[in-house]
Coordinates of C-alpha atoms and ligand atoms in Angstrom, one line a residue:
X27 CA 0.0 0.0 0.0
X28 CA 1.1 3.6 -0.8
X29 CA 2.7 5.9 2.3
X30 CA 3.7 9.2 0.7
X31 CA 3.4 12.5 2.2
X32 CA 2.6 15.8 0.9
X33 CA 5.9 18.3 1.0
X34 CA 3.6 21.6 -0.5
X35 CA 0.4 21.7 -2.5
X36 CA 1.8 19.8 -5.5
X37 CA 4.6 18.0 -4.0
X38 CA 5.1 15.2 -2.4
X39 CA 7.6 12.7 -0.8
X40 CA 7.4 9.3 -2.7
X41 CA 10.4 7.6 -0.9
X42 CA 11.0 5.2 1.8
X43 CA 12.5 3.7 4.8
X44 CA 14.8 0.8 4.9
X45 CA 15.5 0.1 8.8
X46 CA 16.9 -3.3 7.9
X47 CA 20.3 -2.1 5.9
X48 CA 23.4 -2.9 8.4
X49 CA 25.8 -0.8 6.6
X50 CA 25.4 2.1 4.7
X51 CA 27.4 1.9 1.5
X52 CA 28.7 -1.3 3.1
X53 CA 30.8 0.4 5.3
X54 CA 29.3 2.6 8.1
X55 CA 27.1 1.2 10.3
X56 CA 23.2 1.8 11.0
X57 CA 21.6 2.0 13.6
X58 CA 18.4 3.6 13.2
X59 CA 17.7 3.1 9.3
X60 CA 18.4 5.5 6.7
X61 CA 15.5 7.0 4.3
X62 CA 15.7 7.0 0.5
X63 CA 14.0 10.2 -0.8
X64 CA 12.7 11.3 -3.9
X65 CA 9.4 13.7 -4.7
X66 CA 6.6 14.2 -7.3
X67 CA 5.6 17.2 -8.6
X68 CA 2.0 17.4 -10.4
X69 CA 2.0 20.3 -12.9
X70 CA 0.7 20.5 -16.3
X71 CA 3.7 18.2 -16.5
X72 CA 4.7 15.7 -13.9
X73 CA 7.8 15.6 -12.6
X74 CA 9.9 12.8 -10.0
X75 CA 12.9 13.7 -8.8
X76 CA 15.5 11.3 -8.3
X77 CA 14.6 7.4 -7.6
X78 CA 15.3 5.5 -4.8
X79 CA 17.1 2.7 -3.7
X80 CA 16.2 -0.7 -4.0
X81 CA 15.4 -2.0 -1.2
X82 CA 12.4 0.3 -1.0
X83 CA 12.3 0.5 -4.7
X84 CA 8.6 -1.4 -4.6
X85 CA 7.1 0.9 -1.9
X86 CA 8.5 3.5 -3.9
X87 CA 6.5 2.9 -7.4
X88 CA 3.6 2.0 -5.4
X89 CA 3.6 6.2 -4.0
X90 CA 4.5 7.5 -7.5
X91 CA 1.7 5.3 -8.5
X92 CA -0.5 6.6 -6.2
X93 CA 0.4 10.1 -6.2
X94 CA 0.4 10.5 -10.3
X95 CA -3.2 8.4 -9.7
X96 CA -3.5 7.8 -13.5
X97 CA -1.7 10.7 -14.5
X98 CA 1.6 9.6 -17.0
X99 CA 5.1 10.4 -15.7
X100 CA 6.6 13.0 -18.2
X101 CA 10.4 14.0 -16.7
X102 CA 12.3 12.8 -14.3
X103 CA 15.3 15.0 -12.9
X104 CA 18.0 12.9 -11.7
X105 CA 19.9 14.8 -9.5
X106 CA 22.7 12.1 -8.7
X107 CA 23.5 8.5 -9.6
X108 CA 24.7 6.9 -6.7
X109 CA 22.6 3.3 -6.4
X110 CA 21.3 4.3 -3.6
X111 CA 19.0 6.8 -5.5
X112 CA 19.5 5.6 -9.0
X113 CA 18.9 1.8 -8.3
X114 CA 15.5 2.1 -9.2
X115 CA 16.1 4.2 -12.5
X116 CA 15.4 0.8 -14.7
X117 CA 12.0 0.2 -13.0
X118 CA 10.5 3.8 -13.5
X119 CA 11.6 3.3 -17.3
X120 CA 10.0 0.5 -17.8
X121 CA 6.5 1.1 -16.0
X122 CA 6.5 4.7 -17.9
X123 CA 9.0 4.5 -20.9
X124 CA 7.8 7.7 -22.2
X125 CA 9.4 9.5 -19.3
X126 CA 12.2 12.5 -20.3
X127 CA 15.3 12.4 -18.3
X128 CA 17.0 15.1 -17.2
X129 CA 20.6 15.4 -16.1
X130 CA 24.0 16.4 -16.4
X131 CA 26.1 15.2 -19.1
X132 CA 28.5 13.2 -16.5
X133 CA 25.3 11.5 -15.0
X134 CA 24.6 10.7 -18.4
X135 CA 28.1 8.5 -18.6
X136 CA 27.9 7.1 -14.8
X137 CA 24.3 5.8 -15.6
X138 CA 25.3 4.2 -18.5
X139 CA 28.9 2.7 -16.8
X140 CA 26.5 1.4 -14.3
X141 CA 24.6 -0.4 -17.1
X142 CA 21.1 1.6 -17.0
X143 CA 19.4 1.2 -20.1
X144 CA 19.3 4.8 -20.5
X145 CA 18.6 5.4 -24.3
X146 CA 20.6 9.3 -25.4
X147 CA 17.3 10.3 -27.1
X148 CA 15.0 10.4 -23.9
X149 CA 17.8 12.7 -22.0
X150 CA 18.6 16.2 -22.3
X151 CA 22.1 16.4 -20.5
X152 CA 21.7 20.3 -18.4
X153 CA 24.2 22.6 -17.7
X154 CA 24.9 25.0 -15.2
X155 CA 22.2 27.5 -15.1
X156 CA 20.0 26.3 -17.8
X157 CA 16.4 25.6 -16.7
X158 CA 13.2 23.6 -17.6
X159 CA 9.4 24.6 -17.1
X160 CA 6.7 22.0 -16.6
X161 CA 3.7 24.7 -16.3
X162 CA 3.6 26.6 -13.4
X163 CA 7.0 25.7 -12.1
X164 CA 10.4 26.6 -13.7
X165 CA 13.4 24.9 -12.2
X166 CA 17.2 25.6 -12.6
X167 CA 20.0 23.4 -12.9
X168 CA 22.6 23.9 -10.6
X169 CA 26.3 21.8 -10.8
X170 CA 27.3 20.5 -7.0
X171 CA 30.3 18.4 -8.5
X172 CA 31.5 16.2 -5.5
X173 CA 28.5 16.8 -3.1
X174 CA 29.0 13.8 -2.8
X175 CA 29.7 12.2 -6.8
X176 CA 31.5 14.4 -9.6
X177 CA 28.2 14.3 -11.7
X178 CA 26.0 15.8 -8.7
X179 CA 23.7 18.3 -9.2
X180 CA 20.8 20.3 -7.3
X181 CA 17.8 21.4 -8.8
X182 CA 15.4 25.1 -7.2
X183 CA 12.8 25.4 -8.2
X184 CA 12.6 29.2 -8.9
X185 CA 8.9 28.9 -8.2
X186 CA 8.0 28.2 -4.8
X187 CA 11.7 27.8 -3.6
X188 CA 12.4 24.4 -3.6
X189 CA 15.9 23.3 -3.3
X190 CA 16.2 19.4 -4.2
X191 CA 19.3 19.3 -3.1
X192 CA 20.8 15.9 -3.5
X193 CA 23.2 13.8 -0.6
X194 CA 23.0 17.9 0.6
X195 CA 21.5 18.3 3.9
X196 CA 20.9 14.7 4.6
X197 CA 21.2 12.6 7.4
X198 CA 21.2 9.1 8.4
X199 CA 18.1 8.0 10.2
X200 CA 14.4 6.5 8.9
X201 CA 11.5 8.7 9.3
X202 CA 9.4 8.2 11.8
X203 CA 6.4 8.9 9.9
X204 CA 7.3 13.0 10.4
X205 CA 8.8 14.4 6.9
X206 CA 10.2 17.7 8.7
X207 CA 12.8 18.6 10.2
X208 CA 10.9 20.8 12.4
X209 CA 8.9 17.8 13.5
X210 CA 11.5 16.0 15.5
X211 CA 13.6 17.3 18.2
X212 CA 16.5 17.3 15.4
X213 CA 19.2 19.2 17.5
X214 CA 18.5 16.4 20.0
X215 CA 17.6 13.0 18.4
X216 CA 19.2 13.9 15.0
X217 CA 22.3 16.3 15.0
X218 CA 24.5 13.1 15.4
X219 CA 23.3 11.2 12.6
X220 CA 23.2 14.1 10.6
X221 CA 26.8 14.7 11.3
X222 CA 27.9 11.6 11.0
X223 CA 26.3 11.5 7.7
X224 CA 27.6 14.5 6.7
X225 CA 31.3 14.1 7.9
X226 CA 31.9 10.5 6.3
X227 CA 30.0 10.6 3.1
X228 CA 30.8 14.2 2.2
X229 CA 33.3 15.6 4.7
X230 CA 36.4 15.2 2.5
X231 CA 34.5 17.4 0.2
X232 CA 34.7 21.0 2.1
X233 CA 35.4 23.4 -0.6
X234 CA 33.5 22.0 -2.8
X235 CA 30.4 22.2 -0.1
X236 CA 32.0 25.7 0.8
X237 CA 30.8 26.7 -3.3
X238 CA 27.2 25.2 -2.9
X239 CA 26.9 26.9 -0.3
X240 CA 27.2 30.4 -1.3
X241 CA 25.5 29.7 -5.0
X242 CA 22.8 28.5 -2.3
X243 CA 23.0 31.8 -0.4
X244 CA 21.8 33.6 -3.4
X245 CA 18.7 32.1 -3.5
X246 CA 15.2 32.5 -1.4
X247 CA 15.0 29.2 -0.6
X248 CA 11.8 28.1 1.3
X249 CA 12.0 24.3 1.3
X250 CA 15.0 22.2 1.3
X251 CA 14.2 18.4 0.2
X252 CA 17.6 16.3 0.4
X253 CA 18.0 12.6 -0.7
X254 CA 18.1 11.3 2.9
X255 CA 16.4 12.0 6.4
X256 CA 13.9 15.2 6.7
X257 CA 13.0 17.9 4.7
X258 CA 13.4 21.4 5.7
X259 CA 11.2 24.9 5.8
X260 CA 11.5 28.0 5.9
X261 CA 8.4 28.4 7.6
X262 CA 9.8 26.6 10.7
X263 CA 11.8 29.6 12.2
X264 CA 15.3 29.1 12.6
X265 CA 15.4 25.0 11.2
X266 CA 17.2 26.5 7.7
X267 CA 19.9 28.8 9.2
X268 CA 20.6 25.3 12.2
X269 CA 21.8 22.8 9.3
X270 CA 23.6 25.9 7.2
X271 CA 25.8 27.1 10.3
X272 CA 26.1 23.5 10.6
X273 CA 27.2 22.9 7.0
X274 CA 29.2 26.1 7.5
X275 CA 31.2 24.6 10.3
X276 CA 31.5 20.9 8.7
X277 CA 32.7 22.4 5.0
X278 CA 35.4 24.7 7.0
X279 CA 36.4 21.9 9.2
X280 CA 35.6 24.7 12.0
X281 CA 34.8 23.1 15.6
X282 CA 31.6 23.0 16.7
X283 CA 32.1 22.9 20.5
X284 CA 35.3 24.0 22.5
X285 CA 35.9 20.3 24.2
X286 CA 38.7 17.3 24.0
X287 CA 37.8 14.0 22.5
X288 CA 40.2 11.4 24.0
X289 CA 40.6 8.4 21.6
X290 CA 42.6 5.5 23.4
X291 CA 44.2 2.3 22.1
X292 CA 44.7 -0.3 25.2
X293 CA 45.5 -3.9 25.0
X294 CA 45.5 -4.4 28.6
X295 CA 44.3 -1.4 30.1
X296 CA 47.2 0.7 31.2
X297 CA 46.9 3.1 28.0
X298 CA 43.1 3.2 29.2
X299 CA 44.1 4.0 32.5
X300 CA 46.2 7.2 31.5
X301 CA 43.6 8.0 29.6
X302 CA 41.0 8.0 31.9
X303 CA 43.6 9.8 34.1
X304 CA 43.9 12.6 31.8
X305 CA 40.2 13.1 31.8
X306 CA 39.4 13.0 35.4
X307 CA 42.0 16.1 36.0
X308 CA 40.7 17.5 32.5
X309 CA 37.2 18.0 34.9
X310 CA 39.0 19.1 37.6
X311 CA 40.6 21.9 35.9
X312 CA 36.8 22.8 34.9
X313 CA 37.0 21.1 30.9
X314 CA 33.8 19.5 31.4
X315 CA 33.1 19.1 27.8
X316 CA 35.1 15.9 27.5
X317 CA 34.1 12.6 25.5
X318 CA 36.5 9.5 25.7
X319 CA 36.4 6.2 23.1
X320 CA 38.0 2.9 23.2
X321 CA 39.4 3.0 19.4
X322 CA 39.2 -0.9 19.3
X323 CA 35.0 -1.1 19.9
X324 CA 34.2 1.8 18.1
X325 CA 33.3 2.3 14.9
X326 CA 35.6 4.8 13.3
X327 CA 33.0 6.7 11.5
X328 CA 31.2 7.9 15.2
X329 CA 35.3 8.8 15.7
X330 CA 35.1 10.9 12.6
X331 CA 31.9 12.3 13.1
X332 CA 32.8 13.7 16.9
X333 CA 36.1 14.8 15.4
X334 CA 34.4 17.2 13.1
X335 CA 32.5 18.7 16.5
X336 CA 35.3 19.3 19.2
X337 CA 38.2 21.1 18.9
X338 CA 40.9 19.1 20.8
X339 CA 41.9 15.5 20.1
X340 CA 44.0 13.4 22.5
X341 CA 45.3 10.1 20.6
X342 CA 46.6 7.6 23.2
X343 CA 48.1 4.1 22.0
X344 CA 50.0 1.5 22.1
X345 CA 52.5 0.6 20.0
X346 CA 52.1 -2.7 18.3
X347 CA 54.8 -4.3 16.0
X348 CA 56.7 -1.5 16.6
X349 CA 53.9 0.9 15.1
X350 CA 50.7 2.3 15.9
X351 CA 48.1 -0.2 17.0
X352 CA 45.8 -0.8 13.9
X353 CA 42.4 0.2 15.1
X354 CA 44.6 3.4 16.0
X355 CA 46.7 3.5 12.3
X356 CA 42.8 2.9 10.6
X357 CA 41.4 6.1 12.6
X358 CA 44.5 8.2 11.6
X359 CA 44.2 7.2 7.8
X360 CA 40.6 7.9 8.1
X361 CA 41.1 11.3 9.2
X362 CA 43.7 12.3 6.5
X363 CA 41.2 10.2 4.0
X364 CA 38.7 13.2 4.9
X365 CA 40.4 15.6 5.0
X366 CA 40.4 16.8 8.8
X367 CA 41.9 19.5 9.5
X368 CA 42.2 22.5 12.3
X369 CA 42.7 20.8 15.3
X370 CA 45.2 21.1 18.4
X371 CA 46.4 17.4 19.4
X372 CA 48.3 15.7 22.0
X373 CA 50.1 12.7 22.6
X374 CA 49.9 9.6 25.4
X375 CA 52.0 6.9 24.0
X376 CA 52.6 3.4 25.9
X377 CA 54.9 0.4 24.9
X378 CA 56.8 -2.4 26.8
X379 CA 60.2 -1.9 24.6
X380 CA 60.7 0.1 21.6
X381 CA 58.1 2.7 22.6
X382 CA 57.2 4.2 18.7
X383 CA 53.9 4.8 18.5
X384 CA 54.0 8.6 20.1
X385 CA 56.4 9.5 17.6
X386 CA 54.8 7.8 14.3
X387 CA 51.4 9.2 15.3
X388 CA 52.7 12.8 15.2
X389 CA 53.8 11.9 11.9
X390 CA 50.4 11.0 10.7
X391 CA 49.0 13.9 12.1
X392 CA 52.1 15.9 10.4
X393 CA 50.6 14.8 6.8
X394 CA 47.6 16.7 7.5
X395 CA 46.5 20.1 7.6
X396 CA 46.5 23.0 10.4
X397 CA 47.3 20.0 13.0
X398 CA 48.8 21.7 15.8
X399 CA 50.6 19.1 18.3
X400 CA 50.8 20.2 22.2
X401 CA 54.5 20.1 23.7
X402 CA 53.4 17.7 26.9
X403 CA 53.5 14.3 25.6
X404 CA 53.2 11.5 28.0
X405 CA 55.2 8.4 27.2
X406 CA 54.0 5.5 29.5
X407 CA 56.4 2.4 29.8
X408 CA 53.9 -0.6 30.8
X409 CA 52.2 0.9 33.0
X410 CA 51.4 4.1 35.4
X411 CA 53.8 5.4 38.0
X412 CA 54.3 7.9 39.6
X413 CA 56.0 10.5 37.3
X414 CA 53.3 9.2 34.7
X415 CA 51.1 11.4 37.6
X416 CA 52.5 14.9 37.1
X417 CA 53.3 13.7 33.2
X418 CA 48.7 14.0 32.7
X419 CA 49.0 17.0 35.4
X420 CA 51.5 18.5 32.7
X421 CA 49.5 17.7 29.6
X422 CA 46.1 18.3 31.6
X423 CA 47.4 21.9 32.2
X424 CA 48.6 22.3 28.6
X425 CA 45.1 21.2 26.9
X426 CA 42.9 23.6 29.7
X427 CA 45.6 26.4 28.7
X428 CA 44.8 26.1 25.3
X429 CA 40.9 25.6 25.4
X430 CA 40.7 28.7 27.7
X431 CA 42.4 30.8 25.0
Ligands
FEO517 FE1 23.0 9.1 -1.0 FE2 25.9 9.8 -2.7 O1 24.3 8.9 -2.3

């Protein structure tokens, strides 16, 4: 049965939910599902934008069905080709093989790499700028090359101010039968998927989201419909300018929050222990904005995500085979993978002989940009003693110092 949901008077949401999917792109892990959008307009022309994936490619026809209720499907705008919206491309064409496509030339080549029987004569390949009217609506074509694919684009709707804006503004996370943003505690319930989203699908990608953003800026935008999690209006004060001084932060890998995030690798707890050291006199020097993670039982994209919201890292480890310990090395390539940048750091290192892992860290974090590394490291040989004491007391001092600049 058809569950779509009206977006304005003549759009709607034809998506849906798949709360089954383990890992997103088969790599990052989900947790509370992830939502496949894609919307209808009913003109004197009908429009979909974008398909879906598909695993909720039959729910999906089934609203476009329902919402065109007899009505033939004349364009369909693919905004980006990723399989998680394109998936269901072959299945629209063959239910309405009349429909025109619409994309950019490099969507044109992916689709067909991808082995879509996408035939040249049903698509007009768009450029920057150039626009398309389907009655009352006229919509212009906007490049967003790598946000998050090189052949990405968004479409406004000049209009009624409709930004479709593609893996833009998304967020892990099902719907919970709400469409807005504004209809869900989002700073509360969402911000974290939304980031975490954000930071490892797109966050190596901050200039390029830096030149959406301020083609976006020029426009009255009034809705904001994204390819993933809610939709967001203009007519919900303040829920547009949250997620753009969000995006702002994320695409300038600027903090979010003044804190420290301590990241430990332990084997048998005595790299743990300095680090939970470091945080108990961290709160006793009044840094209560603290967050600590074993490296080895989390997943490094929640590492990623919080990396991209506090300002101070702490990266404690082992070494292991006379390097860093893997789950350790895999969060540091990660980091220089998305391009993180503009933090201040320190160092805990441990070993039993051949302590290495202090000084090849640094390194890593040398190979990245705007990393500044605090002069207090703390080299632990086994385990704690004494001097280890005023060692933390040294590099507690040194991190409160610096947040209180
Ligand atoms: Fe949600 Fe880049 O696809």
């Amino acid at each position: 049965m058809n569950c779509f949901r009206k977006v304005t008077d003549d759009l709607y949401w034809v998506g849906g939910n798949d709360r089954r999917l383990a890992l997103f792109e088969n790599i990052h892990p989900l947790y509370h599902g992830v939502s496949y959008n894609a919307y209808v307009l009913l003109d004197e022309k009908t429009v979909l934008f974008d398909t879906a994936d598909w695993a909720v490619g039959r729910q999906f026809i089934e609203n476009i069905k329902a919402v065109l209720n007899g009505r033939p499907l004349d364009y369909l705008v693919i905004n980006h080709v990723e399989p998680d919206h394109a998936a269901s491309l072959e299945e629209v064409l063959l239910r309405w093989p009349d429909v025109k496509l619409i994309m950019t030339p490099k969507a044109f080549t992916f689709l067909r790499n991808f082995g879509y029987p996408v035939e040249p004569e049903k698509v007009r390949q768009v450029k920057e700028g150039e626009t398309e009217c389907f009655g009352k609506h006229t919509v212009t074509f906007v490049n967003a090359p790598m946000v998050h694919w090189p052949e990405a684009m968004v479409t406004f709707d000049t209009t009624n101010g409709v930004l479709f804006s593609a893996d833009a503004f998304g967020s892990f996370r099902s719907l919970d039968g709400k469409l807005f943003a504004d209809e869900y505690d989002f700073a509360g319930e969402w911000i974290d998927d939304a980031r975490r989203y954000y930071t490892n699908i797109v966050g190596k990608y901050g200039p390029q989201v830096q030149a959406l953003l301020k083609k976006a800026g020029g426009l009255e935008i009034q809705f904001i419909c994204p390819l993933h999690g809610p939709v967001w209006r203009a007519s919900a004060e303040g829920m547009i300018p949250y997620i753009l001084d969000k995006y702002q932060h994320w695409s300038t890998y600027t903090p979010e929050e003044q804190g420290v995030m301590i990241v430990y690798a332990s084997m048998y707890g005595n790299t743990e222990n300095a680090a939970e050291i470091l945080a108990a006199k961290l709160v006793e020097r009044g840094i209560l904005n603290t967050r600590m993670y074993d490296v080895s039982s989390t997943h490094v994209s929640y590492l990623i995500s919080d990396l991209f919201k506090y300002s101070h890292l702490v990266l404690a480890s082992v070494t292991y085979n006379l390097g860093i310990f893997p789950p350790m090395h895999n969060f540091l390539a990660d980091m220089k993978a998305l391009n993180l940048q503009n933090r201040t750091c320190a160092i805990i290192e441990n070993g039993s002989w051949a302590i290495q892992s202090g000084k090849l860290m640094k390194e890593a974090l040398a190979g990245m940009k705007k990393m500044t590394v605090l002069d207090s490291d703390v080299t632990v040989n086994s385990s704690l003693r004494e001097q280890s004491l005023s060692d933390l007391d040294a590099l507690a001092d040194a991190l409160a110092a610096d947040l209180k600049k």
